[in-house]
C-alpha cells in the first residue's frame, strides 16, 4: 500500500536556529494512526509544523501520496494535508462553530451546498452537530478542541496532523478523543500523526508509535513493542502506560510467558484471569 505520508531523512528547525530534529525517516499508511511521543522540548510540535510546511526543511523530503510535497503551508494544505494546533484559540476564527468549520471548505472553492454538506458531516463526526450555532467564546475547552478537529476534517485531508489533541482534557475527554481518532482513521481512511503526552491513551488509538529524543527518531514500532523497552523509555524520558507499569510489579508472581506487558486494563484482565484461584478453592488459614 502506498504511504499517505513519508518522511525521508528529514531535518527541521526553527528559522534562524539550529536543526532540532535530523535524519527522520518513516511512513504512515492510509487509515493508520501514529502517536508521536517524546519529552517536552524534543521537537514534536516543530516536526508537525515542518511536515505542514510552516517550518522549512533543513534537509530531506516530505512525501504526500507518493509525490514530493510542495513547499509552503498553503500548497501542502491544497495537496491534502491539514494540521490542528495544540491551542484551539490559535485556530478558531469564526463567530459560531458552524461558521468556523466552513472556513476551510470555502477556501477550497466549494459551492455553498457542498460547503454546508462538509460542515454537517464534520460536526456530526465530532459530536458537535447540536452546537453548530453556538458562539465560539461560549464553548468549553474540550468543545473548542473538537471544533478545531471538525474544521480540519471538513477539508477532507488525506493526512491529518494533530498537536496534543488531548492536552487540557479531563480523563473522560481523553478517552473519548482517543476513540474518536481511531474511528476517524478507519472510517475516512485518513492517515493521522498525533503528538501526545497521554501514554495511557496511546494503546487505544495508535497503530504505531514514534519516539523522539536526542534530536532524532529513537524508535518506530507497534505500541506493545515500544512500551516493553524500559531502556528506550528511560532514554526518552517517558513512562509506559500505567497498566504496563503495574504488570511489571506483578510479573514476579506470575508464570513467565515471554509476552509483552499488557497496555490496557481489558488486556491485563484477560491475561490475569487464568491465574486467579476460584473462590471455592481459596485456602484459608
PDB file of C-alpha atoms in Angstrom:
ATOM      1  CA  UNK A   1       0.000   0.000   0.000  1.00  0.00           C
ATOM      2  CA  UNK A   2       1.351   3.433  -0.949  1.00  0.00           C
ATOM      3  CA  UNK A   3       2.138   5.600   2.081  1.00  0.00           C
ATOM      4  CA  UNK A   4      -0.099   8.624   2.606  1.00  0.00           C
ATOM      5  CA  UNK A   5       2.818  10.399   4.276  1.00  0.00           C
ATOM      6  CA  UNK A   6       6.529   9.629   4.137  1.00  0.00           C
ATOM      7  CA  UNK A   7       9.493  11.417   5.675  1.00  0.00           C
ATOM      8  CA  UNK A   8      12.853  10.845   4.018  1.00  0.00           C
ATOM      9  CA  UNK A   9      15.920  11.798   6.107  1.00  0.00           C
ATOM     10  CA  UNK A  10      14.027  14.916   7.214  1.00  0.00           C
ATOM     11  CA  UNK A  11      15.727  17.610   9.296  1.00  0.00           C
ATOM     12  CA  UNK A  12      13.747  20.554  10.694  1.00  0.00           C
ATOM     13  CA  UNK A  13      14.389  23.537  12.951  1.00  0.00           C
ATOM     14  CA  UNK A  14      13.009  26.966  13.707  1.00  0.00           C
ATOM     15  CA  UNK A  15      14.135  29.781  11.388  1.00  0.00           C
ATOM     16  CA  UNK A  16      17.462  31.245  12.453  1.00  0.00           C
ATOM     17  CA  UNK A  17      18.259  28.392  14.819  1.00  0.00           C
ATOM     18  CA  UNK A  18      19.951  25.008  14.609  1.00  0.00           C
ATOM     19  CA  UNK A  19      18.181  21.859  13.452  1.00  0.00           C
ATOM     20  CA  UNK A  20      16.044  20.440  16.263  1.00  0.00           C
ATOM     21  CA  UNK A  21      15.461  17.064  14.603  1.00  0.00           C
ATOM     22  CA  UNK A  22      17.654  15.399  12.000  1.00  0.00           C
ATOM     23  CA  UNK A  23      17.523  12.378   9.720  1.00  0.00           C
ATOM     24  CA  UNK A  24      13.912  11.321  10.362  1.00  0.00           C
ATOM     25  CA  UNK A  25      12.525   8.634   8.070  1.00  0.00           C
ATOM     26  CA  UNK A  26       9.137   6.969   8.495  1.00  0.00           C
ATOM     27  CA  UNK A  27       5.926   6.174   6.618  1.00  0.00           C
ATOM     28  CA  UNK A  28       2.260   6.468   7.601  1.00  0.00           C
ATOM     29  CA  UNK A  29      -0.308   4.460   5.674  1.00  0.00           C
ATOM     30  CA  UNK A  30      -3.902   5.480   4.874  1.00  0.00           C
ATOM     31  CA  UNK A  31      -6.163   4.613   7.809  1.00  0.00           C
ATOM     32  CA  UNK A  32      -3.207   4.378  10.203  1.00  0.00           C
ATOM     33  CA  UNK A  33      -2.701   6.365  13.415  1.00  0.00           C
ATOM     34  CA  UNK A  34       0.854   7.105  14.514  1.00  0.00           C
ATOM     35  CA  UNK A  35       1.434   8.519  18.001  1.00  0.00           C
ATOM     36  CA  UNK A  36       4.352  10.902  18.305  1.00  0.00           C
ATOM     37  CA  UNK A  37       5.922  10.722  21.769  1.00  0.00           C
ATOM     38  CA  UNK A  38       8.836  12.448  23.429  1.00  0.00           C
ATOM     39  CA  UNK A  39       9.794  14.616  26.382  1.00  0.00           C
ATOM     40  CA  UNK A  40       8.978  18.322  26.485  1.00  0.00           C
ATOM     41  CA  UNK A  41      11.202  20.212  24.085  1.00  0.00           C
ATOM     42  CA  UNK A  42      12.129  17.180  21.985  1.00  0.00           C
ATOM     43  CA  UNK A  43      10.658  18.713  18.826  1.00  0.00           C
ATOM     44  CA  UNK A  44       7.213  17.131  18.416  1.00  0.00           C
ATOM     45  CA  UNK A  45       5.488  20.406  17.556  1.00  0.00           C
ATOM     46  CA  UNK A  46       8.393  21.530  15.368  1.00  0.00           C
ATOM     47  CA  UNK A  47       8.182  18.276  13.425  1.00  0.00           C
ATOM     48  CA  UNK A  48       4.443  18.638  12.832  1.00  0.00           C
ATOM     49  CA  UNK A  49       4.913  22.236  11.740  1.00  0.00           C
ATOM     50  CA  UNK A  50       7.723  21.161   9.445  1.00  0.00           C
ATOM     51  CA  UNK A  51       5.576  18.480   7.834  1.00  0.00           C
ATOM     52  CA  UNK A  52       2.796  21.053   7.419  1.00  0.00           C
ATOM     53  CA  UNK A  53       5.147  23.481   5.671  1.00  0.00           C
ATOM     54  CA  UNK A  54       5.140  26.081   8.448  1.00  0.00           C
ATOM     55  CA  UNK A  55       8.795  25.390   9.248  1.00  0.00           C
ATOM     56  CA  UNK A  56      11.179  24.862   6.307  1.00  0.00           C
ATOM     57  CA  UNK A  57      13.052  21.596   5.938  1.00  0.00           C
ATOM     58  CA  UNK A  58      16.799  21.865   6.513  1.00  0.00           C
ATOM     59  CA  UNK A  59      17.369  18.607   4.643  1.00  0.00           C
ATOM     60  CA  UNK A  60      15.421  15.626   3.372  1.00  0.00           C
ATOM     61  CA  UNK A  61      11.960  15.389   1.866  1.00  0.00           C
ATOM     62  CA  UNK A  62       8.285  15.142   2.784  1.00  0.00           C
ATOM     63  CA  UNK A  63       6.208  12.907   0.505  1.00  0.00           C
ATOM     64  CA  UNK A  64       2.407  13.084   0.231  1.00  0.00           C
ATOM     65  CA  UNK A  65       0.635  10.206  -1.506  1.00  0.00           C
ATOM     66  CA  UNK A  66       3.713   9.254  -3.472  1.00  0.00           C
ATOM     67  CA  UNK A  67       4.662  12.771  -4.567  1.00  0.00           C
ATOM     68  CA  UNK A  68       7.247  15.143  -3.123  1.00  0.00           C
ATOM     69  CA  UNK A  69       5.249  17.649  -1.084  1.00  0.00           C
ATOM     70  CA  UNK A  70       5.194  21.193  -2.435  1.00  0.00           C
ATOM     71  CA  UNK A  71       6.840  23.975  -0.447  1.00  0.00           C
ATOM     72  CA  UNK A  72       4.752  26.098   1.913  1.00  0.00           C
ATOM     73  CA  UNK A  73       1.771  25.560   4.182  1.00  0.00           C
ATOM     74  CA  UNK A  74      -0.883  26.674   1.694  1.00  0.00           C
ATOM     75  CA  UNK A  75       0.420  24.391  -1.039  1.00  0.00           C
ATOM     76  CA  UNK A  76       0.573  21.424   1.324  1.00  0.00           C
ATOM     77  CA  UNK A  77      -2.966  22.070   2.521  1.00  0.00           C
ATOM     78  CA  UNK A  78      -4.092  22.070  -1.092  1.00  0.00           C
ATOM     79  CA  UNK A  79      -2.204  18.782  -1.563  1.00  0.00           C
ATOM     80  CA  UNK A  80      -4.295  17.112   1.141  1.00  0.00           C
ATOM     81  CA  UNK A  81      -2.547  17.802   4.443  1.00  0.00           C
ATOM     82  CA  UNK A  82      -4.083  19.514   7.487  1.00  0.00           C
ATOM     83  CA  UNK A  83      -2.766  20.500  10.928  1.00  0.00           C
ATOM     84  CA  UNK A  84      -4.754  21.135  14.122  1.00  0.00           C
ATOM     85  CA  UNK A  85      -2.840  23.242  16.639  1.00  0.00           C
ATOM     86  CA  UNK A  86      -2.458  22.431  20.320  1.00  0.00           C
ATOM     87  CA  UNK A  87      -4.118  25.671  21.445  1.00  0.00           C
ATOM     88  CA  UNK A  88      -7.581  25.867  19.861  1.00  0.00           C
ATOM     89  CA  UNK A  89      -7.634  29.656  20.215  1.00  0.00           C
ATOM     90  CA  UNK A  90      -4.835  29.784  17.623  1.00  0.00           C
ATOM     91  CA  UNK A  91      -7.132  28.165  15.072  1.00  0.00           C
ATOM     92  CA  UNK A  92     -10.717  29.273  15.701  1.00  0.00           C
ATOM     93  CA  UNK A  93     -11.675  32.438  13.818  1.00  0.00           C
ATOM     94  CA  UNK A  94     -15.378  32.085  13.038  1.00  0.00           C
ATOM     95  CA  UNK A  95     -18.175  33.687  15.029  1.00  0.00           C
ATOM     96  CA  UNK A  96     -20.011  30.399  15.532  1.00  0.00           C
ATOM     97  CA  UNK A  97     -18.936  26.769  15.384  1.00  0.00           C
ATOM     98  CA  UNK A  98     -20.611  26.196  12.031  1.00  0.00           C
ATOM     99  CA  UNK A  99     -19.098  29.323  10.508  1.00  0.00           C
ATOM    100  CA  UNK A 100     -15.627  28.352  11.672  1.00  0.00           C
ATOM    101  CA  UNK A 101     -15.857  24.819  10.286  1.00  0.00           C
ATOM    102  CA  UNK A 102     -16.989  26.275   6.954  1.00  0.00           C
ATOM    103  CA  UNK A 103     -13.816  28.351   6.506  1.00  0.00           C
ATOM    104  CA  UNK A 104     -11.682  25.511   5.136  1.00  0.00           C
ATOM    105  CA  UNK A 105     -14.158  24.198   2.548  1.00  0.00           C
ATOM    106  CA  UNK A 106     -14.894  27.769   1.439  1.00  0.00           C
ATOM    107  CA  UNK A 107     -11.193  28.386   0.814  1.00  0.00           C
ATOM    108  CA  UNK A 108     -11.146  25.190  -1.231  1.00  0.00           C
ATOM    109  CA  UNK A 109     -13.584  26.863  -3.604  1.00  0.00           C
ATOM    110  CA  UNK A 110     -16.519  24.536  -2.983  1.00  0.00           C
ATOM    111  CA  UNK A 111     -20.055  25.564  -3.874  1.00  0.00           C
ATOM    112  CA  UNK A 112     -22.281  26.694  -0.961  1.00  0.00           C
ATOM    113  CA  UNK A 113     -24.257  23.433  -0.927  1.00  0.00           C
ATOM    114  CA  UNK A 114     -21.044  21.413  -0.825  1.00  0.00           C
ATOM    115  CA  UNK A 115     -19.697  23.593   1.989  1.00  0.00           C
ATOM    116  CA  UNK A 116     -22.836  23.029   4.044  1.00  0.00           C
ATOM    117  CA  UNK A 117     -22.603  19.291   3.454  1.00  0.00           C
ATOM    118  CA  UNK A 118     -18.961  19.248   4.572  1.00  0.00           C
ATOM    119  CA  UNK A 119     -19.807  21.251   7.705  1.00  0.00           C
ATOM    120  CA  UNK A 120     -22.711  18.987   8.636  1.00  0.00           C
ATOM    121  CA  UNK A 121     -20.573  15.905   8.068  1.00  0.00           C
ATOM    122  CA  UNK A 122     -17.646  17.191  10.154  1.00  0.00           C
ATOM    123  CA  UNK A 123     -19.848  18.349  13.021  1.00  0.00           C
ATOM    124  CA  UNK A 124     -21.627  15.000  13.110  1.00  0.00           C
ATOM    125  CA  UNK A 125     -18.318  13.112  13.104  1.00  0.00           C
ATOM    126  CA  UNK A 126     -17.019  15.093  16.084  1.00  0.00           C
ATOM    127  CA  UNK A 127     -20.275  15.129  18.053  1.00  0.00           C
ATOM    128  CA  UNK A 128     -20.818  18.863  17.655  1.00  0.00           C
ATOM    129  CA  UNK A 129     -23.900  18.955  15.429  1.00  0.00           C
ATOM    130  CA  UNK A 130     -26.003  20.378  18.273  1.00  0.00           C
ATOM    131  CA  UNK A 131     -23.514  23.235  18.716  1.00  0.00           C
ATOM    132  CA  UNK A 132     -23.424  24.472  15.114  1.00  0.00           C
ATOM    133  CA  UNK A 133     -24.909  27.868  16.043  1.00  0.00           C
ATOM    134  CA  UNK A 134     -23.075  28.289  19.349  1.00  0.00           C
ATOM    135  CA  UNK A 135     -20.644  31.233  19.570  1.00  0.00           C
ATOM    136  CA  UNK A 136     -17.014  30.152  19.769  1.00  0.00           C
ATOM    137  CA  UNK A 137     -16.472  32.083  23.011  1.00  0.00           C
ATOM    138  CA  UNK A 138     -19.268  30.082  24.668  1.00  0.00           C
ATOM    139  CA  UNK A 139     -17.536  26.729  24.108  1.00  0.00           C
ATOM    140  CA  UNK A 140     -15.727  24.770  26.777  1.00  0.00           C
ATOM    141  CA  UNK A 141     -12.050  23.998  26.206  1.00  0.00           C
ATOM    142  CA  UNK A 142     -12.883  20.433  25.171  1.00  0.00           C
ATOM    143  CA  UNK A 143     -15.547  21.655  22.750  1.00  0.00           C
ATOM    144  CA  UNK A 144     -13.033  24.070  21.234  1.00  0.00           C
ATOM    145  CA  UNK A 145     -10.651  21.170  20.702  1.00  0.00           C
ATOM    146  CA  UNK A 146     -13.373  19.272  18.860  1.00  0.00           C
ATOM    147  CA  UNK A 147     -14.314  22.327  16.826  1.00  0.00           C
ATOM    148  CA  UNK A 148     -10.700  22.556  15.630  1.00  0.00           C
ATOM    149  CA  UNK A 149     -10.799  18.901  14.654  1.00  0.00           C
ATOM    150  CA  UNK A 150     -14.086  19.427  12.817  1.00  0.00           C
ATOM    151  CA  UNK A 151     -12.559  22.362  10.952  1.00  0.00           C
ATOM    152  CA  UNK A 152      -9.703  20.310   9.533  1.00  0.00           C
ATOM    153  CA  UNK A 153     -11.899  17.270   8.860  1.00  0.00           C
ATOM    154  CA  UNK A 154     -14.220  19.412   6.759  1.00  0.00           C
ATOM    155  CA  UNK A 155     -11.380  19.840   4.258  1.00  0.00           C
ATOM    156  CA  UNK A 156     -11.234  16.050   3.692  1.00  0.00           C
ATOM    157  CA  UNK A 157      -7.461  15.753   4.194  1.00  0.00           C
ATOM    158  CA  UNK A 158      -5.560  12.616   3.276  1.00  0.00           C
ATOM    159  CA  UNK A 159      -3.095  13.311   6.102  1.00  0.00           C
ATOM    160  CA  UNK A 160      -4.121  14.876   9.407  1.00  0.00           C
ATOM    161  CA  UNK A 161      -1.589  16.175  11.926  1.00  0.00           C
ATOM    162  CA  UNK A 162      -2.836  16.755  15.476  1.00  0.00           C
ATOM    163  CA  UNK A 163      -0.708  18.563  18.055  1.00  0.00           C
ATOM    164  CA  UNK A 164      -1.617  17.356  21.562  1.00  0.00           C
ATOM    165  CA  UNK A 165      -5.362  16.851  20.907  1.00  0.00           C
ATOM    166  CA  UNK A 166      -5.922  15.547  24.462  1.00  0.00           C
ATOM    167  CA  UNK A 167      -3.910  18.252  26.276  1.00  0.00           C
ATOM    168  CA  UNK A 168      -6.013  20.036  28.878  1.00  0.00           C
ATOM    169  CA  UNK A 169      -8.833  17.486  28.761  1.00  0.00           C
ATOM    170  CA  UNK A 170     -10.149  15.516  31.720  1.00  0.00           C
ATOM    171  CA  UNK A 171      -9.778  11.693  31.717  1.00  0.00           C
ATOM    172  CA  UNK A 172     -13.202  11.198  30.123  1.00  0.00           C
ATOM    173  CA  UNK A 173     -12.347  13.709  27.409  1.00  0.00           C
ATOM    174  CA  UNK A 174      -9.020  11.977  26.780  1.00  0.00           C
ATOM    175  CA  UNK A 175     -10.676   8.587  26.329  1.00  0.00           C
ATOM    176  CA  UNK A 176     -13.427   9.997  24.102  1.00  0.00           C
ATOM    177  CA  UNK A 177     -10.845  11.732  21.922  1.00  0.00           C
ATOM    178  CA  UNK A 178      -8.805   8.537  21.652  1.00  0.00           C
ATOM    179  CA  UNK A 179     -11.873   6.661  20.435  1.00  0.00           C
ATOM    180  CA  UNK A 180     -12.743   9.438  18.013  1.00  0.00           C
ATOM    181  CA  UNK A 181      -9.277   9.395  16.449  1.00  0.00           C
ATOM    182  CA  UNK A 182      -9.373   5.643  15.943  1.00  0.00           C
ATOM    183  CA  UNK A 183     -12.824   5.810  14.383  1.00  0.00           C
ATOM    184  CA  UNK A 184     -11.963   8.688  12.054  1.00  0.00           C
ATOM    185  CA  UNK A 185      -8.863   6.945  10.747  1.00  0.00           C
ATOM    186  CA  UNK A 186     -10.794   3.775   9.974  1.00  0.00           C
ATOM    187  CA  UNK A 187     -13.960   5.329   8.574  1.00  0.00           C
ATOM    188  CA  UNK A 188     -12.257   8.002   6.464  1.00  0.00           C
ATOM    189  CA  UNK A 189      -9.063   6.131   5.573  1.00  0.00           C
ATOM    190  CA  UNK A 190      -7.087   9.189   6.648  1.00  0.00           C
ATOM    191  CA  UNK A 191      -3.517   8.960   7.938  1.00  0.00           C
ATOM    192  CA  UNK A 192      -3.157  10.530  11.391  1.00  0.00           C
ATOM    193  CA  UNK A 193       0.011  11.685  13.147  1.00  0.00           C
ATOM    194  CA  UNK A 194      -0.792  12.616  16.738  1.00  0.00           C
ATOM    195  CA  UNK A 195       1.649  14.198  19.172  1.00  0.00           C
ATOM    196  CA  UNK A 196       0.725  13.432  22.773  1.00  0.00           C
ATOM    197  CA  UNK A 197       1.901  13.047  26.355  1.00  0.00           C
ATOM    198  CA  UNK A 198      -1.035  10.761  27.235  1.00  0.00           C
ATOM    199  CA  UNK A 199       0.767   7.405  27.135  1.00  0.00           C
ATOM    200  CA  UNK A 200      -2.162   5.700  28.868  1.00  0.00           C
ATOM    201  CA  UNK A 201      -4.387   6.566  25.901  1.00  0.00           C
ATOM    202  CA  UNK A 202      -1.934   5.658  23.136  1.00  0.00           C
ATOM    203  CA  UNK A 203      -2.864   1.923  23.084  1.00  0.00           C
ATOM    204  CA  UNK A 204      -6.490   2.883  22.465  1.00  0.00           C
ATOM    205  CA  UNK A 205      -5.854   4.768  19.228  1.00  0.00           C
ATOM    206  CA  UNK A 206      -2.340   4.241  17.858  1.00  0.00           C
ATOM    207  CA  UNK A 207      -1.266   1.550  15.426  1.00  0.00           C
ATOM    208  CA  UNK A 208       2.379   2.560  15.734  1.00  0.00           C
ATOM    209  CA  UNK A 209       4.431   4.808  17.991  1.00  0.00           C
ATOM    210  CA  UNK A 210       7.302   7.112  17.030  1.00  0.00           C
ATOM    211  CA  UNK A 211       9.646   8.073  19.877  1.00  0.00           C
ATOM    212  CA  UNK A 212      11.635  11.295  19.530  1.00  0.00           C
ATOM    213  CA  UNK A 213      14.716  12.144  21.567  1.00  0.00           C
ATOM    214  CA  UNK A 214      18.311  13.286  21.282  1.00  0.00           C
ATOM    215  CA  UNK A 215      17.373  15.218  18.164  1.00  0.00           C
ATOM    216  CA  UNK A 216      16.286  12.192  16.164  1.00  0.00           C
ATOM    217  CA  UNK A 217      13.857   9.294  15.834  1.00  0.00           C
ATOM    218  CA  UNK A 218      14.771   6.803  18.560  1.00  0.00           C
ATOM    219  CA  UNK A 219      12.173   4.137  17.752  1.00  0.00           C
ATOM    220  CA  UNK A 220       9.211   3.439  15.488  1.00  0.00           C
ATOM    221  CA  UNK A 221       7.022   0.401  16.006  1.00  0.00           C
ATOM    222  CA  UNK A 222       3.890  -1.151  17.479  1.00  0.00           C
ATOM    223  CA  UNK A 223       2.872   0.096  20.954  1.00  0.00           C
ATOM    224  CA  UNK A 224       3.492  -3.332  22.524  1.00  0.00           C
ATOM    225  CA  UNK A 225       6.995  -3.402  21.057  1.00  0.00           C
ATOM    226  CA  UNK A 226       7.948   0.142  22.016  1.00  0.00           C
ATOM    227  CA  UNK A 227       6.462   0.208  25.507  1.00  0.00           C
ATOM    228  CA  UNK A 228       8.170  -3.018  26.589  1.00  0.00           C
ATOM    229  CA  UNK A 229      11.607  -1.429  26.096  1.00  0.00           C
ATOM    230  CA  UNK A 230      12.328   0.090  29.513  1.00  0.00           C
ATOM    231  CA  UNK A 231      15.777   1.304  28.469  1.00  0.00           C
ATOM    232  CA  UNK A 232      14.324   3.143  25.472  1.00  0.00           C
ATOM    233  CA  UNK A 233      11.642   4.818  27.583  1.00  0.00           C
ATOM    234  CA  UNK A 234      14.188   5.917  30.173  1.00  0.00           C
ATOM    235  CA  UNK A 235      16.405   7.289  27.430  1.00  0.00           C
ATOM    236  CA  UNK A 236      13.483   9.277  26.004  1.00  0.00           C
ATOM    237  CA  UNK A 237      12.309  10.413  29.480  1.00  0.00           C
ATOM    238  CA  UNK A 238       8.956   8.695  29.017  1.00  0.00           C
ATOM    239  CA  UNK A 239       6.950   6.209  31.045  1.00  0.00           C
ATOM    240  CA  UNK A 240       4.984   3.191  29.915  1.00  0.00           C
ATOM    241  CA  UNK A 241       1.187   3.146  30.297  1.00  0.00           C
ATOM    242  CA  UNK A 242       0.192   2.702  33.947  1.00  0.00           C
ATOM    243  CA  UNK A 243      -1.170  -0.800  33.282  1.00  0.00           C
ATOM    244  CA  UNK A 244       2.210  -1.923  31.934  1.00  0.00           C
ATOM    245  CA  UNK A 245       3.973  -0.441  34.967  1.00  0.00           C
ATOM    246  CA  UNK A 246       1.608  -2.300  37.308  1.00  0.00           C
ATOM    247  CA  UNK A 247       2.151  -5.519  35.342  1.00  0.00           C
ATOM    248  CA  UNK A 248       5.890  -5.164  35.824  1.00  0.00           C
ATOM    249  CA  UNK A 249       5.292  -5.156  39.592  1.00  0.00           C
ATOM    250  CA  UNK A 250       3.109  -8.280  39.339  1.00  0.00           C
ATOM    251  CA  UNK A 251       5.411 -10.148  36.945  1.00  0.00           C
ATOM    252  CA  UNK A 252       7.488 -11.897  39.664  1.00  0.00           C
ATOM    253  CA  UNK A 253       4.311 -13.560  40.939  1.00  0.00           C
ATOM    254  CA  UNK A 254       3.051 -14.749  37.531  1.00  0.00           C
ATOM    255  CA  UNK A 255       4.223 -17.599  35.275  1.00  0.00           C
ATOM    256  CA  UNK A 256       6.732 -16.396  32.696  1.00  0.00           C
ATOM    257  CA  UNK A 257       5.122 -16.209  29.245  1.00  0.00           C
ATOM    258  CA  UNK A 258       7.527 -14.129  27.174  1.00  0.00           C
ATOM    259  CA  UNK A 259       4.646 -11.886  26.135  1.00  0.00           C
ATOM    260  CA  UNK A 260       4.915  -8.113  26.114  1.00  0.00           C
ATOM    261  CA  UNK A 261       3.212  -6.415  29.079  1.00  0.00           C
ATOM    262  CA  UNK A 262      -0.486  -5.608  28.586  1.00  0.00           C
ATOM    263  CA  UNK A 263      -1.199  -1.979  27.812  1.00  0.00           C
ATOM    264  CA  UNK A 264      -4.898  -1.772  28.710  1.00  0.00           C
ATOM    265  CA  UNK A 265      -6.992  -2.870  31.676  1.00  0.00           C
ATOM    266  CA  UNK A 266      -9.030  -5.199  29.459  1.00  0.00           C
ATOM    267  CA  UNK A 267      -5.925  -6.992  28.196  1.00  0.00           C
ATOM    268  CA  UNK A 268      -4.481  -7.263  31.706  1.00  0.00           C
ATOM    269  CA  UNK A 269      -7.731  -8.766  32.992  1.00  0.00           C
ATOM    270  CA  UNK A 270      -7.831 -11.310  30.156  1.00  0.00           C
ATOM    271  CA  UNK A 271      -4.321 -12.489  30.936  1.00  0.00           C
ATOM    272  CA  UNK A 272      -4.764 -12.485  34.713  1.00  0.00           C
ATOM    273  CA  UNK A 273      -7.983 -14.489  34.845  1.00  0.00           C
ATOM    274  CA  UNK A 274      -6.401 -17.914  34.178  1.00  0.00           C
ATOM    275  CA  UNK A 275      -4.103 -17.388  37.161  1.00  0.00           C
ATOM    276  CA  UNK A 276      -6.772 -16.440  39.683  1.00  0.00           C
ATOM    277  CA  UNK A 277      -7.849 -19.082  42.216  1.00  0.00           C
ATOM    278  CA  UNK A 278     -11.622 -19.709  42.153  1.00  0.00           C
ATOM    279  CA  UNK A 279     -13.405 -18.782  45.371  1.00  0.00           C
ATOM    280  CA  UNK A 280     -14.277 -22.423  46.092  1.00  0.00           C
ATOM    281  CA  UNK A 281     -10.570 -23.323  46.026  1.00  0.00           C
ATOM    282  CA  UNK A 282      -9.294 -20.492  48.201  1.00  0.00           C
ATOM    283  CA  UNK A 283      -7.028 -21.569  51.004  1.00  0.00           C
ATOM    284  CA  UNK A 284      -7.906 -20.116  54.396  1.00  0.00           C
ATOM    285  CA  UNK A 285      -5.538 -20.079  57.358  1.00  0.00           C
TER     286      UNK A 285
END
